[in-house]
Coordinates of C-alpha atoms and ligand atoms in Angstrom, one line a residue:
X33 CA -5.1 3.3 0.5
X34 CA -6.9 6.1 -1.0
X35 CA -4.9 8.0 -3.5
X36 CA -3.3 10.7 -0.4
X37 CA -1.4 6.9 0.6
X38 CA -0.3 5.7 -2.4
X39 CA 0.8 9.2 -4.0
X40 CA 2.8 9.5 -0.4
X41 CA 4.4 6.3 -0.6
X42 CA 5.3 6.8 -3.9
X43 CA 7.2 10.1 -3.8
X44 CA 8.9 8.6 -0.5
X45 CA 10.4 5.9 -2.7
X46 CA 11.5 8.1 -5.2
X47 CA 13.4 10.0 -2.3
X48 CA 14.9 7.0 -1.5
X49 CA 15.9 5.2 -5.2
X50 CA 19.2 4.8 -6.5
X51 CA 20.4 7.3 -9.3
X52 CA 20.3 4.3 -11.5
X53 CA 16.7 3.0 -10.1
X54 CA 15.4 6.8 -11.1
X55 CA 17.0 6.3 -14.6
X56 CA 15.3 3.4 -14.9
X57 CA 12.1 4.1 -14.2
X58 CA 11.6 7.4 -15.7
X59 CA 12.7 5.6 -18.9
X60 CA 10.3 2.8 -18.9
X61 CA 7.3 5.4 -17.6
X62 CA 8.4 7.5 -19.7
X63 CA 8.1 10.9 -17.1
X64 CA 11.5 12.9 -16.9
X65 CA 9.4 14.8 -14.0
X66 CA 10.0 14.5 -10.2
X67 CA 6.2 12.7 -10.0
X68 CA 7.0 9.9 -12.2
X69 CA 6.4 7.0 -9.5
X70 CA 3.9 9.3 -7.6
X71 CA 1.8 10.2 -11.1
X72 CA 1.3 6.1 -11.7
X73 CA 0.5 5.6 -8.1
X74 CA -3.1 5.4 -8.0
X75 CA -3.9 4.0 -11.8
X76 CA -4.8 0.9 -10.5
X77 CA -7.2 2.0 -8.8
X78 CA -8.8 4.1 -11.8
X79 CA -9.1 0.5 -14.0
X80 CA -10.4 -1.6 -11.4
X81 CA -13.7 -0.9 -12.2
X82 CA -13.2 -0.8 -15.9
X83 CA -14.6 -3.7 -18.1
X84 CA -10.4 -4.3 -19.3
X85 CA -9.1 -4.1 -15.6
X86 CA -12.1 -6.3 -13.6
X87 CA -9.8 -9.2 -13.5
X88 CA -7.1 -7.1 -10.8
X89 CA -9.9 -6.3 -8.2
X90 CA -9.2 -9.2 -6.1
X91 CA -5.5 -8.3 -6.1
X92 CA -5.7 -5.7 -4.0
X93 CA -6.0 -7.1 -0.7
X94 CA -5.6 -10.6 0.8
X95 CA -8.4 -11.7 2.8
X96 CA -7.0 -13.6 6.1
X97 CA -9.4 -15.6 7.6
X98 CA -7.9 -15.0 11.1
X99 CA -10.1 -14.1 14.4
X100 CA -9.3 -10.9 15.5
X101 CA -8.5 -9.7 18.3
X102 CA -8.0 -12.9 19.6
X103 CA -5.9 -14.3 16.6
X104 CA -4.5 -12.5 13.6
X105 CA -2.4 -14.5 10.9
X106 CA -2.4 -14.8 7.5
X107 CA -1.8 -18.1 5.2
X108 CA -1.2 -18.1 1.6
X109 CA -2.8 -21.1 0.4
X110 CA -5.7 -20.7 2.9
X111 CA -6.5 -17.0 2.0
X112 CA -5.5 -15.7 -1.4
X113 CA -8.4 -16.4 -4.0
X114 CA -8.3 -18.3 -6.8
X115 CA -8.3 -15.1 -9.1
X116 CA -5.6 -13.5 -7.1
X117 CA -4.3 -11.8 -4.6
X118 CA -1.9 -8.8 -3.9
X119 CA 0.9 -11.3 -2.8
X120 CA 0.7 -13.0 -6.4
X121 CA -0.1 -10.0 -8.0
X122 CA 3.0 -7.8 -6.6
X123 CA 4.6 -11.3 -7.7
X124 CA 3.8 -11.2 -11.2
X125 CA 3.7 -8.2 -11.9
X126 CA 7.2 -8.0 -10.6
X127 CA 8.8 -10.9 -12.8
X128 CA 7.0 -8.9 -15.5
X129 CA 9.0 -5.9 -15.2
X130 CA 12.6 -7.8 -15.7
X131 CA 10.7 -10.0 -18.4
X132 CA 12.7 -8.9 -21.6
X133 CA 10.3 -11.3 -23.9
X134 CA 7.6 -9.2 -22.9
X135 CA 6.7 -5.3 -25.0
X136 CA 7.5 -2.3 -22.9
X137 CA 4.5 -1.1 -22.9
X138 CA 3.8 -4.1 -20.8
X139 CA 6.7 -3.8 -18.3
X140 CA 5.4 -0.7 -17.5
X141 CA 2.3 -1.5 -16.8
X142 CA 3.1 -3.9 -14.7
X143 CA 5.7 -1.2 -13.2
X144 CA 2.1 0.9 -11.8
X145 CA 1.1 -2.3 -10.5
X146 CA 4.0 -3.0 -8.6
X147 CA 3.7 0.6 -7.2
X148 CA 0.3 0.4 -6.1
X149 CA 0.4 -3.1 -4.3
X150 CA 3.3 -2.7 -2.1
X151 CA 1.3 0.0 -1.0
X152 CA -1.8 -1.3 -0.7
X153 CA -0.1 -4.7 1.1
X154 CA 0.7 -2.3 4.2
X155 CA -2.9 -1.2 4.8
X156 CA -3.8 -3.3 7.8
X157 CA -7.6 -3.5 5.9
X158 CA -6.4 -5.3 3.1
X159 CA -4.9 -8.0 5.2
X160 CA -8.2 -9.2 6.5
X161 CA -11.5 -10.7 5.7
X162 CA -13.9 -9.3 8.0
X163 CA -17.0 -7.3 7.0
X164 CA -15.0 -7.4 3.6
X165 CA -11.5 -5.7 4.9
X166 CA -14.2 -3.3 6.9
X167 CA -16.2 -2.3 4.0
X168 CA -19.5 -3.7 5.6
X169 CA -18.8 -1.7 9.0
X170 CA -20.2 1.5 9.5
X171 CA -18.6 4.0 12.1
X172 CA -18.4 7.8 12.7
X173 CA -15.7 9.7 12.2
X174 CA -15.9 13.4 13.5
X175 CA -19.8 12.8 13.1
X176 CA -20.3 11.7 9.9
X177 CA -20.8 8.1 8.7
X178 CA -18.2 6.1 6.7
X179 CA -17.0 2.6 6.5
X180 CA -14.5 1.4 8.9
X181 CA -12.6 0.2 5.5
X182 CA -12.9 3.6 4.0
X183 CA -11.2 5.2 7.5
X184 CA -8.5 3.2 7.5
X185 CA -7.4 4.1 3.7
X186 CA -8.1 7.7 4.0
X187 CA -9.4 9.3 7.2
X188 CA -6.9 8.8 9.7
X189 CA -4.3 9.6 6.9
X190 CA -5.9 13.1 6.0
X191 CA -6.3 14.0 9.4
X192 CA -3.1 12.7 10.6
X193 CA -1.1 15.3 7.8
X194 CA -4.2 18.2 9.2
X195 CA -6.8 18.0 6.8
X196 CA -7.1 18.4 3.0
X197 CA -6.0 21.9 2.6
X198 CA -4.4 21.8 -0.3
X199 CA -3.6 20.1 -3.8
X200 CA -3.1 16.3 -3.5
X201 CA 0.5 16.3 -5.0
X202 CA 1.3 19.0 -2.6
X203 CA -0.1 17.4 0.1
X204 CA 1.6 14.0 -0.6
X205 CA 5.0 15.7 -1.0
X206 CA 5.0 17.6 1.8
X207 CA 4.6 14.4 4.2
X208 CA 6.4 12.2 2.0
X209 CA 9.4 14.6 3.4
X210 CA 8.4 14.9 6.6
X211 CA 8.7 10.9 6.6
X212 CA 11.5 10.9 5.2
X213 CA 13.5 13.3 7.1
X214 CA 12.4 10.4 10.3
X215 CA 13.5 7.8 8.2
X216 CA 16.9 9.5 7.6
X217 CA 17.5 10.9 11.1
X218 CA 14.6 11.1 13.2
X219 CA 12.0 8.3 14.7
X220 CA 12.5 5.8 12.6
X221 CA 16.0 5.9 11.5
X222 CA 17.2 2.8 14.2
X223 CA 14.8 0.3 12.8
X224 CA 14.5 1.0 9.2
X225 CA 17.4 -1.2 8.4
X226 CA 15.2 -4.2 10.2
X227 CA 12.1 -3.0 7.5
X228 CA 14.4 -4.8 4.5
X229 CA 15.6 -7.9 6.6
X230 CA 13.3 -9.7 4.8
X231 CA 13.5 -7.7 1.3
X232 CA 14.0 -10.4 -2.1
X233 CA 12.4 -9.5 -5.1
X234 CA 13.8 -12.8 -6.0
X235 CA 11.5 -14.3 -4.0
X236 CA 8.7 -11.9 -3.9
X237 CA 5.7 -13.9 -2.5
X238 CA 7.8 -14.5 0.9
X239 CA 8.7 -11.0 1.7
X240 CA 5.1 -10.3 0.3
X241 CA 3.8 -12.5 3.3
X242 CA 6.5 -11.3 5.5
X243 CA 5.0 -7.5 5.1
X244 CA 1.5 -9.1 5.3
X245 CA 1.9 -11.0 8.7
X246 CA 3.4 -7.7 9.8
X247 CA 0.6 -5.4 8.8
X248 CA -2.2 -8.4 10.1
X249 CA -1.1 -8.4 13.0
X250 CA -2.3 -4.4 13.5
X251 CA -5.8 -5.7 12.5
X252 CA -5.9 -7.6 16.4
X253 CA -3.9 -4.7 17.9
X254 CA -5.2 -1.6 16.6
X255 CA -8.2 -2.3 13.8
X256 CA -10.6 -4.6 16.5
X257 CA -8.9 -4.3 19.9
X258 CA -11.8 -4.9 21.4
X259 CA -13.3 -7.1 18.5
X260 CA -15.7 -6.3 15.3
X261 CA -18.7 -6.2 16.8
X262 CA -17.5 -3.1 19.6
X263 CA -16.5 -0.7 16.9
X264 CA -19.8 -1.1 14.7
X265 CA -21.3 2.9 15.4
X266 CA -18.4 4.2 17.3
X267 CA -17.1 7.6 16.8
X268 CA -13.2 7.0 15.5
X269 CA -11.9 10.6 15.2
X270 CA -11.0 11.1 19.0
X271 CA -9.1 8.3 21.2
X272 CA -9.5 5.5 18.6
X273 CA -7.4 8.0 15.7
X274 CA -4.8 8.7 18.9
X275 CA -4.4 5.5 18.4
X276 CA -4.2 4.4 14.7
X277 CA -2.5 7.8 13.3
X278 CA 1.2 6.6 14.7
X279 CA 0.1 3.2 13.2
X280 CA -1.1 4.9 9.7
X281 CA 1.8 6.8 9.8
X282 CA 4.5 3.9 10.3
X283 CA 2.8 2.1 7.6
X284 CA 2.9 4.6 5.1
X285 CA 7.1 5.3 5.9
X286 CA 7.7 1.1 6.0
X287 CA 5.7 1.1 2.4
X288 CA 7.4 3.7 1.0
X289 CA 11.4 2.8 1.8
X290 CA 10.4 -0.5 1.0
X291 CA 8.8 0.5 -2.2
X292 CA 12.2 2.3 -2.9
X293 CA 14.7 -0.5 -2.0
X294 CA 12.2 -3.0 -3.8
X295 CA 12.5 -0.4 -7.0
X296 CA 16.6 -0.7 -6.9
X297 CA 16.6 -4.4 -6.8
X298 CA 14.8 -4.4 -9.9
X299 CA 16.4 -1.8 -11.9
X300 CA 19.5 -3.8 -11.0
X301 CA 19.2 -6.9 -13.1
X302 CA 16.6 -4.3 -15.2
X303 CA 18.1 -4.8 -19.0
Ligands
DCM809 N1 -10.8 5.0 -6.9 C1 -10.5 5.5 -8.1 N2 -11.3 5.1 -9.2 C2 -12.2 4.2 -9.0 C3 -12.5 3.6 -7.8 C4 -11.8 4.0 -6.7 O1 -9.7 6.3 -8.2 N3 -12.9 3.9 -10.1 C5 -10.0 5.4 -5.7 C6 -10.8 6.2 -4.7 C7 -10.2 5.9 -3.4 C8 -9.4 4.6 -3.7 O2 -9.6 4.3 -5.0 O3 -9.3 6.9 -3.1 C9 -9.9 3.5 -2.8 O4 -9.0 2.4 -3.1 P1 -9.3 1.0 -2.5 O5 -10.8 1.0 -2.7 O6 -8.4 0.2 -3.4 O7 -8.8 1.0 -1.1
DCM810 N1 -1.7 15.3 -11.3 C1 -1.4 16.5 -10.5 N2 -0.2 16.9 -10.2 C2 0.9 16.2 -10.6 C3 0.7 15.0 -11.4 C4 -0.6 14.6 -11.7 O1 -2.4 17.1 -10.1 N3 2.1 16.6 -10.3 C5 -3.0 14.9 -11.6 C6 -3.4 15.2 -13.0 C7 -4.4 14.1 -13.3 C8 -4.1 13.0 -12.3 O2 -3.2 13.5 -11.3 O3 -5.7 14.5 -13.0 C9 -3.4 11.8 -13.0 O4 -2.1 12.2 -13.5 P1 -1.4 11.4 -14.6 O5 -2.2 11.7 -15.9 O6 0.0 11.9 -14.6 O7 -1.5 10.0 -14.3
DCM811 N1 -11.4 -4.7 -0.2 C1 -10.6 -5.4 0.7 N2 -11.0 -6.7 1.1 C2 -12.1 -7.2 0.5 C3 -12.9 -6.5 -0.3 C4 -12.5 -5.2 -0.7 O1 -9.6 -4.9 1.2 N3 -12.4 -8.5 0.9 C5 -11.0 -3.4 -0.5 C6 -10.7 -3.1 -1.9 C7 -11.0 -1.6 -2.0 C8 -12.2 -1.4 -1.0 O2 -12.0 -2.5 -0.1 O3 -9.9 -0.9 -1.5 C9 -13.5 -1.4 -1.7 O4 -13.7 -2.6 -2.4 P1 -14.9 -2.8 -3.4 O5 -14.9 -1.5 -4.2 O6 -14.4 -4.0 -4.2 O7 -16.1 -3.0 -2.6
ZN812 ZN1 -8.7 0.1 0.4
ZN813 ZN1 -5.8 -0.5 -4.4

């Protein structure tokens, strides 16, 4: 996601986190402040690009080698590369956060890790190879060119909340509990107990490719319904973001609880 996703699903976890989980966490980030998930949200992001943090750029996406929209799927050993993937990499970093050999400084690192990849694992772009997740795909979007990759991260999101009109934060905070005011009692309050059925941080790389299958599948449904080569040039801000802003939205809210419930197993056997 851009950083209007992962700042929302961040705050949405901290909504939902155990007193204990926010204890926790605020400790080892060291941010006694309501933002203290949301604040780390995006880091990864920021070192990517950086000569330190060029090793993680592969672990923010899994490239399925699927055919959509006739076939969408998603295999471990077929599709995450050999320098990594964001099912390994939310894996790792995970077991790196209860590691007590390992300095604190270094558990919380991997603590913004973990935050950003369970995001970025329910972006239906980063659960497929074409074009590059959509990066080599260019479409309009209320007239002006972007890549299909870059639409799915942030433009249906910001239009979906009504535009950037506003600071970030405030922005993110705002929808963040909108969500979870559905999540507690409103749309998606029924099946949000069936969003951790398969939830073990014990054994993170299978609810990793649980979440992945889930959000691949989207890619045949509502990415390339009509295949690759039909969106190339298309304008996406009318019927098309009908469309994918329910879909945006559900992945944000599934991201977020998840993140949250993922957070409390971990401060649980956190010593
Ligand atoms: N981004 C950043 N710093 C960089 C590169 C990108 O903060 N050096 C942000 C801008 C976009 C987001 O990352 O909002 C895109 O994330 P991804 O490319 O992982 O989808
Ligand atoms: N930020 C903000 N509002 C907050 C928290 C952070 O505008 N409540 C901004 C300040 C920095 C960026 O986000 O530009 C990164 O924040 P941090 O230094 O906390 O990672
Ligand atoms: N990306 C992806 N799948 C790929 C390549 C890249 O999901 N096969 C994502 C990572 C970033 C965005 O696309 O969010 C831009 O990547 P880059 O800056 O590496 O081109
Ligand atoms: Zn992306
Ligand atoms: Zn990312």
């Amino acid at each position: 996601w851009g950083s209007l996703g992962h700042i929302t699903t961040a705050y949405l976890a901290s909504h939902f986190v155990s007193n204990t989980t926010e204890a926790v966490f605020k400790e080892l980030l060291k941010n006694d402040n309501a933002d203290y998930l949301a604040s780390v949200a995006s880091w990864a992001d920021s070192v990517r690009y950086t000569k330190w943090g060029r090793f993680t750029k592969t672990f923010h996406f899994i490239d399925a080698h699927d055919d959509p929209p006739r076939s969408c799927n998603v295999d471990f050993e077929r599709d995450c590369k050999e320098t990594g993937c964001v099912i390994n990499a939310l894996a790792n970093y995970t077991e790196q956060v209860v590691d007590t050999a390992i300095p604190d400084w270094q558990r919380a690192q991997a603590a913004k890790f973990v935050i950003h990849f369970v995001g970025d694992l329910h972006q239906p772009l980063h659960n497929e190879d074409v074009a590059l997740g959509g990066n080599r795909i260019h479409v309009l979007w209320d007239g002006r060119g972007y890549n299909l990759h870059h639409v799915w991260d942030s433009s249906i999101a910001e239009k979906w909340i009504g535009g950037l009109h506003g600071k970030p934060y405030d922005l993110a905070l705002k929808w963040a509990n909108e969500l979870a005011v559905e999540i507690t009692d409103g749309k998606f309050t029924t099946e949000k107990e069936t969003w951790l059925k398969e939830l073990d941080y014990k054994d993170p790389i299978s609810t990793a490719m649980a979440w992945s299958r889930e959000c691949n599948a989207l890619v045949c449904t509502h990415v390339f319904p009509e295949g690759p080569k039909a969106i190339v040039g298309q304008e996406l801000g009318g019927d098309y973001f009908k469309a994918a802003g329910p879909v945006i939205e559900k992945q944000v809210a599934r991201a977020g609880y998840r993140m949250g419930a993922w957070l409390d197993q971990i401060a649980n056997d956190y010593l």
